[in-house]
mmCIF file of C-alpha atoms in Angstrom:
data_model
loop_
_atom_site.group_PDB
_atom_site.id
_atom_site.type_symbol
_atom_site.label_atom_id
_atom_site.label_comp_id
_atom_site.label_asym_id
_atom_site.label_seq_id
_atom_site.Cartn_x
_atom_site.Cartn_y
_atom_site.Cartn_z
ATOM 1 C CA UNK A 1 -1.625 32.126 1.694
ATOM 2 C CA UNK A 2 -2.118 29.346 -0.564
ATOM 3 C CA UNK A 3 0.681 27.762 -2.923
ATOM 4 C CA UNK A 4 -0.307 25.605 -5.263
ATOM 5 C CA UNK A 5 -4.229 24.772 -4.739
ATOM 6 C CA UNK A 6 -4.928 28.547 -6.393
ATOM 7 C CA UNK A 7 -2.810 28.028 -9.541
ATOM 8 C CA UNK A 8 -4.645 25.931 -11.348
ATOM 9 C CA UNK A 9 -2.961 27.534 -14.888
ATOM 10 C CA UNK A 10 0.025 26.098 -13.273
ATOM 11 C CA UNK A 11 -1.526 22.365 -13.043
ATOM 12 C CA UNK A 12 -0.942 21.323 -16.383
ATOM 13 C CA UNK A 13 2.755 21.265 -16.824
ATOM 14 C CA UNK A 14 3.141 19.940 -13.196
ATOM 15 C CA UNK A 15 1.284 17.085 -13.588
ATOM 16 C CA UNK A 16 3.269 16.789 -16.789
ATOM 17 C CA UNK A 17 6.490 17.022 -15.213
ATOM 18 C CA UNK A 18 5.327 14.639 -12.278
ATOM 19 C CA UNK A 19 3.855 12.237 -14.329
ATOM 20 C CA UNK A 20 7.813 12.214 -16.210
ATOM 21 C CA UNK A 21 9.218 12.427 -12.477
ATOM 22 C CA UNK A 22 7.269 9.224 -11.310
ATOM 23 C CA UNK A 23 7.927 6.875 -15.048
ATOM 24 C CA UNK A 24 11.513 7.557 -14.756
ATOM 25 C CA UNK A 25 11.568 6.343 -10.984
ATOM 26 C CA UNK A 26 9.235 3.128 -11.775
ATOM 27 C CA UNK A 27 11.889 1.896 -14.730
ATOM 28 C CA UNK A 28 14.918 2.291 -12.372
ATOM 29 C CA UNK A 29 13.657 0.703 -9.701
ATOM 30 C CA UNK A 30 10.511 -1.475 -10.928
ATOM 31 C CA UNK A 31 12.197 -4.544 -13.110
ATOM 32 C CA UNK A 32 14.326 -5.233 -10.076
ATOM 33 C CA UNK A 33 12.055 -5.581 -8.153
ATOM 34 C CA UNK A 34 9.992 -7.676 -9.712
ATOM 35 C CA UNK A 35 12.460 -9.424 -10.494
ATOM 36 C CA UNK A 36 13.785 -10.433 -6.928
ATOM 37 C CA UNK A 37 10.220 -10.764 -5.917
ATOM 38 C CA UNK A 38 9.470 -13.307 -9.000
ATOM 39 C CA UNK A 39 12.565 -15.234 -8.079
ATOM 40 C CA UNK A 40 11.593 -15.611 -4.008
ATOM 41 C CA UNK A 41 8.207 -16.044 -5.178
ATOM 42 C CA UNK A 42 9.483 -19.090 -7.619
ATOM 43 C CA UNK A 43 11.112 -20.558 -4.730
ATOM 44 C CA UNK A 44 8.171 -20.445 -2.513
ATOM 45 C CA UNK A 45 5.740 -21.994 -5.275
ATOM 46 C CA UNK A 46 7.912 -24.739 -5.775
ATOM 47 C CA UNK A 47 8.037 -25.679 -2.031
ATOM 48 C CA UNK A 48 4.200 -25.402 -1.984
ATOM 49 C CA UNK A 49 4.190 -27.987 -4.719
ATOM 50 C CA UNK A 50 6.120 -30.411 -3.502
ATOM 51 C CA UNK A 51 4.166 -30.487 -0.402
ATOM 52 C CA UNK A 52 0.839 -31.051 -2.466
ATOM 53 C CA UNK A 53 2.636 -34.067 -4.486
ATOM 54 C CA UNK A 54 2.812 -31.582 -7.360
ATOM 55 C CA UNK A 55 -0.988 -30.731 -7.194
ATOM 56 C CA UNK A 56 -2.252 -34.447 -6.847
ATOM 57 C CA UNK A 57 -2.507 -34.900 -2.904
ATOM 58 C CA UNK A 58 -4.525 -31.530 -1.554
ATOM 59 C CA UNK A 59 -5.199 -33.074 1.641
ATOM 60 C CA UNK A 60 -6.806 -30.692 4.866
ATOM 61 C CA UNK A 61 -3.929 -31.423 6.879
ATOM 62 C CA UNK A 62 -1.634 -30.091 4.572
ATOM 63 C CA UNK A 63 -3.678 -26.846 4.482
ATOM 64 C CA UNK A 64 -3.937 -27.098 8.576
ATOM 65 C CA UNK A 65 -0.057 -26.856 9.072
ATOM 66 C CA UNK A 66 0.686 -24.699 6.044
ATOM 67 C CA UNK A 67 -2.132 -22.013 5.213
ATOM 68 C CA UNK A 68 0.385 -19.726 3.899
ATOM 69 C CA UNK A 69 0.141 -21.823 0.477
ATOM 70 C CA UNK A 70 -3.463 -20.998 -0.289
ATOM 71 C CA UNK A 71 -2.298 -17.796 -2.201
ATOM 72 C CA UNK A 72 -0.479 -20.204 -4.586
ATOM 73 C CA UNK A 73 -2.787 -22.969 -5.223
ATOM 74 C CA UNK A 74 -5.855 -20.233 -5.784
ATOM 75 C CA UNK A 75 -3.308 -18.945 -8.618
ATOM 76 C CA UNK A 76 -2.896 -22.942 -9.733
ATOM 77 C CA UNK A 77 -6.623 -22.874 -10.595
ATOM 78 C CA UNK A 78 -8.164 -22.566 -14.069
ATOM 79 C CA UNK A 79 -9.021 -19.538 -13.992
ATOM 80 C CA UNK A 80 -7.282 -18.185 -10.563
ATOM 81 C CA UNK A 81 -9.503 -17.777 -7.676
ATOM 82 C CA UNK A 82 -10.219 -14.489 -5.718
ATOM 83 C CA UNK A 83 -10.765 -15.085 -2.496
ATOM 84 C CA UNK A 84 -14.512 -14.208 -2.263
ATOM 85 C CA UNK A 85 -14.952 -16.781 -5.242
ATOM 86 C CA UNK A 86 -13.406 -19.364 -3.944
ATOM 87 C CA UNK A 87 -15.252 -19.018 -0.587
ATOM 88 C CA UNK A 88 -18.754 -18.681 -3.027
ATOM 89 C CA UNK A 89 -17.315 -21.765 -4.999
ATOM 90 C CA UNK A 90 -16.054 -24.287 -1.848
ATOM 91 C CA UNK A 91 -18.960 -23.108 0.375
ATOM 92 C CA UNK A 92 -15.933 -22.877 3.112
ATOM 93 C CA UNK A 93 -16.388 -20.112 6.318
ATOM 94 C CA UNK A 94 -15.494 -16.801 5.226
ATOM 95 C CA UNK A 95 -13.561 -16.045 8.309
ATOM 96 C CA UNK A 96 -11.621 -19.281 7.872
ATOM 97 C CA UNK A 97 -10.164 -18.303 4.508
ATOM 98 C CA UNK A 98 -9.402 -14.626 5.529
ATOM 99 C CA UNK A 99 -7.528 -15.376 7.916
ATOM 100 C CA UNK A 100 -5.239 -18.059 5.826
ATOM 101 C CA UNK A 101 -5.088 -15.597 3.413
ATOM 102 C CA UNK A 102 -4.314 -12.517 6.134
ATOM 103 C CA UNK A 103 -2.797 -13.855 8.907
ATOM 104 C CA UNK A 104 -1.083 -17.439 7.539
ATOM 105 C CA UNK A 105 -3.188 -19.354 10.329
ATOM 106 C CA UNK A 106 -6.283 -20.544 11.039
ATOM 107 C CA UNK A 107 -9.519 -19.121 13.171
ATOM 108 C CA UNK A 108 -8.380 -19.340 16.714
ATOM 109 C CA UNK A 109 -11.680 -20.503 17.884
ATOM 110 C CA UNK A 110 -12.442 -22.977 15.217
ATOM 111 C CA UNK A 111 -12.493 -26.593 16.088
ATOM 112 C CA UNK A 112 -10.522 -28.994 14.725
ATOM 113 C CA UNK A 113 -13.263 -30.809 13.699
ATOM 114 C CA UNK A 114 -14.901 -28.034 12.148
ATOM 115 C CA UNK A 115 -11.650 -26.883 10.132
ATOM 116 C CA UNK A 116 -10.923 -29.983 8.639
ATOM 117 C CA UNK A 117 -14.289 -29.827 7.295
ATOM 118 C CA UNK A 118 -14.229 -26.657 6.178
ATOM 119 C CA UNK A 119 -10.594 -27.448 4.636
ATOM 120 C CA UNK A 120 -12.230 -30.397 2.573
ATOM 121 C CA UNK A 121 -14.067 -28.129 0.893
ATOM 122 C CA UNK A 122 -10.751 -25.915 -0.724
ATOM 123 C CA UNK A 123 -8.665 -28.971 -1.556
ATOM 124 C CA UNK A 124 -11.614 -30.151 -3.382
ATOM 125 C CA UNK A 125 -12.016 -27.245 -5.551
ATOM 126 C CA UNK A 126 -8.604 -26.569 -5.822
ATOM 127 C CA UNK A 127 -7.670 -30.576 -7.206
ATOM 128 C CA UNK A 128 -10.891 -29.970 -9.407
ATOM 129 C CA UNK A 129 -10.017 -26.634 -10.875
ATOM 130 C CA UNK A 130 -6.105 -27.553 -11.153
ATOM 131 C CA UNK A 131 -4.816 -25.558 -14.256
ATOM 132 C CA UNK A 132 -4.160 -29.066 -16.879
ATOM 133 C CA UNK A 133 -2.604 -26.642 -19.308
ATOM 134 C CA UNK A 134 0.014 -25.366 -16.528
ATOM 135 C CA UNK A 135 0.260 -29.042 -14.460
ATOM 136 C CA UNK A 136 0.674 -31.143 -17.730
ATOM 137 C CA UNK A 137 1.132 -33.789 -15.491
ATOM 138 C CA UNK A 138 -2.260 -34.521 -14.019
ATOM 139 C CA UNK A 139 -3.748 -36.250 -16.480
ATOM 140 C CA UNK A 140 -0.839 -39.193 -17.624
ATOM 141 C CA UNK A 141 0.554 -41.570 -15.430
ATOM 142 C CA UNK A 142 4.335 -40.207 -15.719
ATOM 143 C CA UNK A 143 5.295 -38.138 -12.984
ATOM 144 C CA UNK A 144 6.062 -34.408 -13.154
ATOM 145 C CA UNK A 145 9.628 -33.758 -14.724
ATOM 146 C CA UNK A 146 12.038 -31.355 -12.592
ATOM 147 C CA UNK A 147 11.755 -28.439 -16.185
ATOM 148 C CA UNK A 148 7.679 -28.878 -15.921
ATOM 149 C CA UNK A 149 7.865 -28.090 -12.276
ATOM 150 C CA UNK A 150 10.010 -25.233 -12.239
ATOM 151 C CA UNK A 151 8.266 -23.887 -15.587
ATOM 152 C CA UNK A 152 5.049 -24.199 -13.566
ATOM 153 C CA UNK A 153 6.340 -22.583 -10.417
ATOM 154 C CA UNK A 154 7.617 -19.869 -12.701
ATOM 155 C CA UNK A 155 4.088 -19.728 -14.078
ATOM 156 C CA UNK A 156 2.335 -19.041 -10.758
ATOM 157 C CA UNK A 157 4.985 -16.854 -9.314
ATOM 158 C CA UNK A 158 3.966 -14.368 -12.173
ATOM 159 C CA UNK A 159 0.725 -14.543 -11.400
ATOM 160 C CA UNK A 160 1.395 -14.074 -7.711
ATOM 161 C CA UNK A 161 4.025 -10.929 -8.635
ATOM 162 C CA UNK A 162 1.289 -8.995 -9.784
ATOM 163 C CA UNK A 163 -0.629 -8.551 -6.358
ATOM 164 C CA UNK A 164 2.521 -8.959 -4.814
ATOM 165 C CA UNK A 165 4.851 -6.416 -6.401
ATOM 166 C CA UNK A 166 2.663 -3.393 -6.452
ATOM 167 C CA UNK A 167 2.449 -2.520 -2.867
ATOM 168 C CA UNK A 168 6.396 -3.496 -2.885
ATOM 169 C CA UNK A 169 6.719 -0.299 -5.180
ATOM 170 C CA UNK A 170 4.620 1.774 -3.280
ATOM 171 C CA UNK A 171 6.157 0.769 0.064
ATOM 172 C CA UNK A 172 9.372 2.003 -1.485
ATOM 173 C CA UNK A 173 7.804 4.982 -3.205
ATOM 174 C CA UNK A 174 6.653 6.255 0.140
ATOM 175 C CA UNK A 175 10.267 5.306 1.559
ATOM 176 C CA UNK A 176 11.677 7.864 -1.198
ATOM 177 C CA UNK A 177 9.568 10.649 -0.812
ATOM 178 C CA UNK A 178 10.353 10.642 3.233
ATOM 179 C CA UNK A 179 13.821 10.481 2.281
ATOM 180 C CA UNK A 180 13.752 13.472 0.599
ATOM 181 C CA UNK A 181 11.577 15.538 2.352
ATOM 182 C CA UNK A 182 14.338 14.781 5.508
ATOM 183 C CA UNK A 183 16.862 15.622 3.452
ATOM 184 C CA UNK A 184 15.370 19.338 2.743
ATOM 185 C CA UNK A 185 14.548 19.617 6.243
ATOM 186 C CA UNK A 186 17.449 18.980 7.346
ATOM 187 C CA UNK A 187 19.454 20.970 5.155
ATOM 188 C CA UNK A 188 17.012 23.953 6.230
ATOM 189 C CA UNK A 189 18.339 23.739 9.863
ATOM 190 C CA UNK A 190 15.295 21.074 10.944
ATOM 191 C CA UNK A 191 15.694 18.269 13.813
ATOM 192 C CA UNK A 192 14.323 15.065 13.302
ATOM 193 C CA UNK A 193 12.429 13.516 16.150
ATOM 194 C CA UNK A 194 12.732 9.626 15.755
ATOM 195 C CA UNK A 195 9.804 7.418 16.416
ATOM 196 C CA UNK A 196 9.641 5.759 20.054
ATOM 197 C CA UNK A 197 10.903 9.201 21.505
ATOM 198 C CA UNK A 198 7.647 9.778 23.001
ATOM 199 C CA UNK A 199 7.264 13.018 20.314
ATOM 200 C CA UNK A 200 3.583 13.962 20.437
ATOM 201 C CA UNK A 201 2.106 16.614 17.655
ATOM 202 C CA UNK A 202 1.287 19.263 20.135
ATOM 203 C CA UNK A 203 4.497 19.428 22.468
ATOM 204 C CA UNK A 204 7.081 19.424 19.680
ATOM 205 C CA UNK A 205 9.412 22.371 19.236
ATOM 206 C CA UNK A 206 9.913 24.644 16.412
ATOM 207 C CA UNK A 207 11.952 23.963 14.081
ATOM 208 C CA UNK A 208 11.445 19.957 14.518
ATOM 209 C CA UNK A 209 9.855 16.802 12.618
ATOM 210 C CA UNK A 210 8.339 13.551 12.669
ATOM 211 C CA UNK A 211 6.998 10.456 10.440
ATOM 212 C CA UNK A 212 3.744 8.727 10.486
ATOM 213 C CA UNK A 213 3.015 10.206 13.684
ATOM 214 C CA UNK A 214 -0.662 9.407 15.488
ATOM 215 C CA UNK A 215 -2.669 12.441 15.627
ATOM 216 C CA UNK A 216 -5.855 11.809 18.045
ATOM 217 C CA UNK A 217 -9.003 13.159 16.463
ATOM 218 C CA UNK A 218 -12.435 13.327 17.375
ATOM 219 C CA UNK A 219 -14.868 11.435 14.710
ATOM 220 C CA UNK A 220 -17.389 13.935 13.150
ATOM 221 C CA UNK A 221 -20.048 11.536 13.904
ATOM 222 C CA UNK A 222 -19.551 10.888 17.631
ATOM 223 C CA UNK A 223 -17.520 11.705 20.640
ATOM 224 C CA UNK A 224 -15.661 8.607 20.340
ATOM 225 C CA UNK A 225 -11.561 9.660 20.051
ATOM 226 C CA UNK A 226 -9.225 7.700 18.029
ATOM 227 C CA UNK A 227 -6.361 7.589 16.406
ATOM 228 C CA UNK A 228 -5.275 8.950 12.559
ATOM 229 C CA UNK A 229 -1.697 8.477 11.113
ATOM 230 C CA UNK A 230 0.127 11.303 9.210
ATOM 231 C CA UNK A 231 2.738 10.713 7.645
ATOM 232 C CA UNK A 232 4.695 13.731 8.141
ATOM 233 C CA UNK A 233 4.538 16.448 10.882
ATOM 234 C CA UNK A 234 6.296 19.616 10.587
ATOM 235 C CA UNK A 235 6.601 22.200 13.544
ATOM 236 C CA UNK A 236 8.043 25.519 11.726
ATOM 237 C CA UNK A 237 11.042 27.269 13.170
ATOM 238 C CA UNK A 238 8.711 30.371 13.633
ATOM 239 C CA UNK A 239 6.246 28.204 15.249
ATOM 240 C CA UNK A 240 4.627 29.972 18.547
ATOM 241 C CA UNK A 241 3.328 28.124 21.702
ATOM 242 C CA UNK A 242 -0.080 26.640 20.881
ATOM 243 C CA UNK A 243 0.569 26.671 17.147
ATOM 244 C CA UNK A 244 -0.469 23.729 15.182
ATOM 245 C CA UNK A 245 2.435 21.865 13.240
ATOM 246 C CA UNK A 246 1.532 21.263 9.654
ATOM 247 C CA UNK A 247 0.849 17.846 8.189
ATOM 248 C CA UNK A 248 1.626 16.482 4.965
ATOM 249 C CA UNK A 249 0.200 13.121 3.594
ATOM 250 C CA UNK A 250 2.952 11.879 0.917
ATOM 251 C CA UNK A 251 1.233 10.749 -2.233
ATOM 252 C CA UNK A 252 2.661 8.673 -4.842
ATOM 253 C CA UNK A 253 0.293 7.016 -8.235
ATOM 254 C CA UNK A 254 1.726 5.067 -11.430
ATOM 255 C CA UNK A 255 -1.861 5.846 -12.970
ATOM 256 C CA UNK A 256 -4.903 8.454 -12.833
ATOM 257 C CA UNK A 257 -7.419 6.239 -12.081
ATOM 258 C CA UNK A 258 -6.455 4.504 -8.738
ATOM 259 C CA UNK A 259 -5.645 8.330 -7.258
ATOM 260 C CA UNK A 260 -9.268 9.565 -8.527
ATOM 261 C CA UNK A 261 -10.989 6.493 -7.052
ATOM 262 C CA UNK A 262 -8.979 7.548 -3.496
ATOM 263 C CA UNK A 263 -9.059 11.375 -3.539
ATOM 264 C CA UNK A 264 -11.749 11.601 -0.924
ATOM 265 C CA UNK A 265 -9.320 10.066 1.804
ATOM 266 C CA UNK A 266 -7.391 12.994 1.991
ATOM 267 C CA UNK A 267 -10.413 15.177 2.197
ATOM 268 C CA UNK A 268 -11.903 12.799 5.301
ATOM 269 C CA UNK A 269 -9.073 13.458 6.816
ATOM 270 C CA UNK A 270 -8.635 16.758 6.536
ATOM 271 C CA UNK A 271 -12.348 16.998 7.752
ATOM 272 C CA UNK A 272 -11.687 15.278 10.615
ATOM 273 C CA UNK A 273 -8.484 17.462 11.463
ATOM 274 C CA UNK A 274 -10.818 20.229 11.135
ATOM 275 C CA UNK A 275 -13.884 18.704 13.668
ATOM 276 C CA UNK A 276 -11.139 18.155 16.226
ATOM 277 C CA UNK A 277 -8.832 21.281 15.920
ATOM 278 C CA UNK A 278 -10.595 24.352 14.349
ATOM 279 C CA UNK A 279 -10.250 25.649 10.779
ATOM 280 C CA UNK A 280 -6.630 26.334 10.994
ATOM 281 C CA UNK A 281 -5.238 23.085 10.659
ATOM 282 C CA UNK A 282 -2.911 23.216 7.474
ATOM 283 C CA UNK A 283 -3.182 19.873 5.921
ATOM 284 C CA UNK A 284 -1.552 19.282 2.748
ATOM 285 C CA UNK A 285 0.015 16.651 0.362
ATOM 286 C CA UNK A 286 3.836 15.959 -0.986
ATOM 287 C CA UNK A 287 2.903 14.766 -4.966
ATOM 288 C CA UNK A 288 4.758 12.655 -7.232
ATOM 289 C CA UNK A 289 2.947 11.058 -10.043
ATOM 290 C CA UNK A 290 -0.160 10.661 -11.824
ATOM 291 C CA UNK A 291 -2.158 13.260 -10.226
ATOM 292 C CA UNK A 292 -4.391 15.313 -13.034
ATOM 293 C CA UNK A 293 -6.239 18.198 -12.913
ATOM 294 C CA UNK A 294 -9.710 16.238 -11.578
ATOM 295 C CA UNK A 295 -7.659 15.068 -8.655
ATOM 296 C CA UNK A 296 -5.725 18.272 -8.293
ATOM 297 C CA UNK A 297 -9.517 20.319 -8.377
ATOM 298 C CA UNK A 298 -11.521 18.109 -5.962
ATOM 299 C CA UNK A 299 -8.491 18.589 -2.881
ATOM 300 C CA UNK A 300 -8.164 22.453 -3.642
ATOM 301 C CA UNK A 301 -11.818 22.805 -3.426
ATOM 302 C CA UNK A 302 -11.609 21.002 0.350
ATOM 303 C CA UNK A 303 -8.844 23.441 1.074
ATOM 304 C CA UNK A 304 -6.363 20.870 0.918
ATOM 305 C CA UNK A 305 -2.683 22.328 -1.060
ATOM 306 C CA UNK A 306 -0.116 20.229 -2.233
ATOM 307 C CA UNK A 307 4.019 20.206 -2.847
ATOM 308 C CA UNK A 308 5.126 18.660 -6.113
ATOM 309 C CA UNK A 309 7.947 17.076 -5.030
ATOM 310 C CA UNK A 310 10.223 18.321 -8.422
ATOM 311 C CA UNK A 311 9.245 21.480 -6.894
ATOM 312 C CA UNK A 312 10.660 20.661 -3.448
ATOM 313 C CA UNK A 313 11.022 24.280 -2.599
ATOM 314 C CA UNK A 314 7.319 25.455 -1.952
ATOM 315 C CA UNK A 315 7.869 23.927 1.208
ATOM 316 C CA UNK A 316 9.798 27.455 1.978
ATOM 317 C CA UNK A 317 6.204 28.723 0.715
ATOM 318 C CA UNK A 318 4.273 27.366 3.819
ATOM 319 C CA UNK A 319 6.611 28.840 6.697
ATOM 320 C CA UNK A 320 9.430 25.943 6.710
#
């Protein structure tokens, strides 16, 4: 029977009450982290400016045994780069910058030759588009003072923060919501089953759990088998042999948009759980957040049902 997906006069207040849930987590825990992020950040801006003489020595070398600082001199650049327009702007090898950016190294299979070149063409955009309003010491012959180098650093570290500290909050978001959903299991009599243990979705026991466990599916356009991760996998205490476990996707969202923009991943998954394993896979999300009544209509309509997590106790409602 469903539990939530066929309430919709329900939806309302408990995206209200979510939406409260969620604001009061993000100003407990969201200034300190961006705060200890700003201040490593800070730190590692600094060292990347000293190695570039303060922005007035961007040499390839310096880029060939450091590519971890490209992040920070695309923010040093009036306006700051993304990295698809600083690749259209330099002319440099796509694959080159992705994987400074990605991996903190350079192409494996890339000559020297051929990166240096390549690398000739960033430090020359980046000493061209150096931010004079930020590096107020680029354009006078006195060197950089220790207060305009740290208030610069500080400068670029904010900049940085902002792509930096957002998956920080949802990497912790997710943390939460595992936490608690372990908790109520295993204050309902539930066994966790560690990663490593060699658990698999279709041999565990009743009354037993998992995290981000890979679930082998069968793509609906092909044959070809692969991999999905869920992030939680529940086998219910009443569970009989053969019975599927039930999977929940936790779901957190500080804002409506990014969740409507990313509500058909949940539904390609569950389509793909249904391809592979018949229609009685029960596939559902844990919600905390800004999830509205679009959102909340497009999964119901894929069959997909959800637990609010300041409603914790549905979980009772699906057989747990």
């Amino acid at each position: 029977m469903p539990v939530n997906l066929d309430k919709p006069h329900l939806w309302k207040t408990d995206v209200a009450t979510s939406v409260d849930m969620y604001n009061r987590w993000f100003i407990d825990f969201a200034p300190a982290a961006f705060r200890d992020t700003r201040v490593r950040t800070t730190l590692s801006v600094q060292e990347a400016l000293r190695a570039t003489a303060y922005l007035t020595n961007v040499q390839p070398a310096l880029l060939r045994q450091s590519p971890e600082i490209l992040p920070t001199l695309r923010m040093s650049m009036c306006p700051p780069l993304a990295v698809d327009r600083l690749i259209g702007l330099s002319g440099a090898s796509p694959n080159l910058v992705k994987c400074m950016e990605k991996e903190q190294r350079l192409p494996v299979r890339m000559s020297s030759a051929r990166a240096d070149h390549e690398l000739g063409k960033i430090a020359a955009v980046i000493e061209s588009l150096a931010d004079p309003d930020i590096f107020v010491w680029l354009n006078r012959a006195a060197p950089a003072t220790k207060a305009e180098t740290h208030r610069a650093a500080t400068i670029i570290a904010d900049r940085l923060c902002g792509a930096v500290t957002n998956p920080i909050i949802r990497n912790a978001q997710e943390q939460r919501q595992l936490a608690v959903i372990q908790a109520y299991l295993e204050q309902h009599g539930y066994k966790w089953l560690p990663p490593g243990d060699g658990a698999r979705f279709d041999i565990m026991s009743p009354g037993t759990f998992s995290f981000r466990m890979n679930v082998p599916i069968t793509q609906t356009t092909g044959t070809r088998s692969i991999n999905i991760p869920v992030d939680v996998v529940i086998m219910p205490k009443t569970a009989k042999h053969g019975d599927l476990p039930l999977f929940f996707e936790a779901k957190s969202a500080g804002d409506f948009t990014n969740t409507n923009k990313r509500r058909k991943e949940e539904a390609v998954k569950m389509a793909q759980l249904r391809h592979t394993y018949g229609p009685d896979v029960r596939f559902n999300l844990f919600l905390c957040g800004y999830f509205d009544s679009g959102y909340l209509g497009y999964e119901a309509a894929e069959g997909i049902d959800w637990v609010w997590e300041h409603r914790i106790d549905d979980l009772a409602l699906f057989g747990i």
